[in-house]
Amino acid sequence: MSVPHTSPPTDTHCPYCALQCGMALRPAADGADGRPVLEVAERPGFPVNEGALCGKGRTAAELLAPGARLTRPLVRRAASGELEPAGWDEALDLVAGALARTRRTHGPDAVGVFGGGGLTNEKAYALGKFARVVLGTSQIDYNGRFCMSSAAAAGTRAFGVDRGLPFPLADVARTDCAVLVGSNLAETMPPALRRLSELRENGGTLIVVDPRRTRTAEQADLHLAPRPGTDLALALGLLHLVVAEDALDSGYIEARTTGWPEARSAAMAHWPELVERVTGVPVPELRRAAALFAGARHAMVLTARGTEQHAKGTDTVGAWINLCLATGRPGRPYSGFGTLTGQGNGQGGREHGQKADQLPGGRRLDDPAARAHVARVWGVDPASLPGPGRSAYELLDELGRGVRTLLLAGSNPVVSAPRAAHVEQRLRSLDFLAVCDVVLSESARLADVVLPVAQWAEETGTTTNLEGRVLLRRKAVDPPPGVRTDLQVLAGLAERLGGRRGFPTDPEEVFEELRRASAGGPADYSGIGYRRIAEEDGVFWPCPERPAADTPHPGTPRLFRERFATPDGRARFVPVTHRPAAEEPDARHPLLLTTGRVLSQYQSGAQTRRVGALNAAAPGPFVELHPRLARELGVRDGDALAVVSRRGRAVAPARVTRAIRPDTVFMPFHWGGEGRANSVTNPALDPDSRMPEFKVCAVRVERAERDSAGGGAPGTAETGTAGAGRSEGPAGTVGTNGATAQAR
């Protein structure tokens, strides 16, 4: 039955980035399928975006149209080799049978689960529980490993807890100096740019660190453009100058930290002239940046993927944290260190169990006390829980060998993983691949079974935004007939595999269990419930339950005011030193490639390339290069260029601009096909976070004849027959249609 047009709007949140901007959905018309057509309206009262929405958010409701997504399960038929429509019972029977068969024949760790940073807290929690309790496998990780795992590792190492921003985003506007490292907010999180504008209107200073002169860098008072892969040296050089100029906060260091002598010694080995040679940033700019930061009453450093997605990302973030600690910033008003989480539920998605080494509540999987607590909630023996498994890329690299059957939920590694052609080959080598998604992605096209699942406005659930604010996405419309929620899928599989209890399909019931499982952990949600989230427009964790108290815990918008989350309450300096990128240029590959996002696309494009206006604004990949390099190659705007690394080749038109360094080229990563940037990127891993080195690799650039459109708008989501099948063509040829997002 259609919802009358007079129905009140449904308050909810955007399906895209980690701002989780508040919006409302209201019925605008009756759809041909009997479901209401929804339109997006502003919610000025939500404090993160105060009504502001980017183009992606404003057009988000277009994704709810039946033609934009899958509406029936698909099963690969032996006779045709193609994906064809099937019923739910058949599809679930096939998936459960494959999981059971592989487990029985090869052991539980031959079954893998790969999740996504866009899954709600309830779905991430249920997926981790399903892997460990029903399947008994340690082989579960998720694409959030590719997002901010280095910042998480560094934050835990220094502060004892992993929360992206330890303060509300609004605090950014009230600081005196903000250093934004490796973030292009103007294109990745446009509504957040207003906080930087307010900062400058209030008399504050903005320093942007980025090898490209992005739209965000154009807003800066000072733009530092280091050579890609050298941010660690830059941060250490700034700390050296702070020490040399006696701009330390010695009282803070003495009272609130440990490890300063060792960190100081490491930083002093990075003198300004050396840092200039390594980074390309002139010494006067280094001195100005250090003076602006150290001299400000309130100051903060905010990092993002540009400085984190490196094989030394944890140490690089650690160096920025050391700079903040040495100047007495963390825990003080309008000051400190934070990281700008990227994916929609990038924060909550890693807190509750789909990460290879983590249990709900941000607990360590190898901690006996944590295992005992969660096992009690789950009603199992702690000894039955598997130990930590492989990280995301290591899990993908093992497909078809140790891991024979994979359940993939809300992720598209064929586009989003480094060394993507190799990952595609590994997916093809599986005995069985099952994919749960909204659309037919490049990865789903390789599946044996595709399960169509509900999306953001078709189900209720919680997410946790970049501030650590737990939010409620509300259901506004029923999913199309033939579509089920991820919770219903997991319940159906669990029942077929003998786990009849413990997998409810009601999200609030799942959240109530999540609360109990998180109680006492670093990310404690036990004092948070659906009703409270709705009444308060979000609650900041940690928020423990107070059973005997007169008033509930207020939540924790600002961390570290009195102590850090370490055993002794002190923050830890960690000594780090600069080292080269995992892959440096040579005669054959003399340039550096860095990758990132553009304004009108999101992740690998499942949603945005199905929206006409967004796709028209950014219809395909490109190679950004400096005019000097263009002259050397004899190319002009629009000429086809091949970017070639030791792993692969990507082809896209040239975009000549002075906004990039002459030794560097840039590609966005939203597309598959021949323009797939991740065909080229390096899977070298950070030793602590296991983050791949997406942001820098050695390449050469040469003129090329383009074979196809190099990406672009996805095709029909329903049939799955064109170009489908694991037997089709060589690896690297799939992907001009149906791309999905790294997190849906």
XYZ file of C-alpha atoms in Angstrom, residues 159 216 239 296 389 394 492 499 541 601 722:
11
model
C 45.799 6.919 23.853
C 40.489 22.165 0.233
C 58.459 18.285 15.966
C 48.348 28.886 18.876
C 42.549 -14.283 11.510
C 45.982 -11.185 3.336
C 18.379 -18.081 7.310
C 22.532 -22.338 14.688
C 30.392 6.416 23.340
C 31.465 9.820 -6.780
C 26.262 -9.779 -19.804
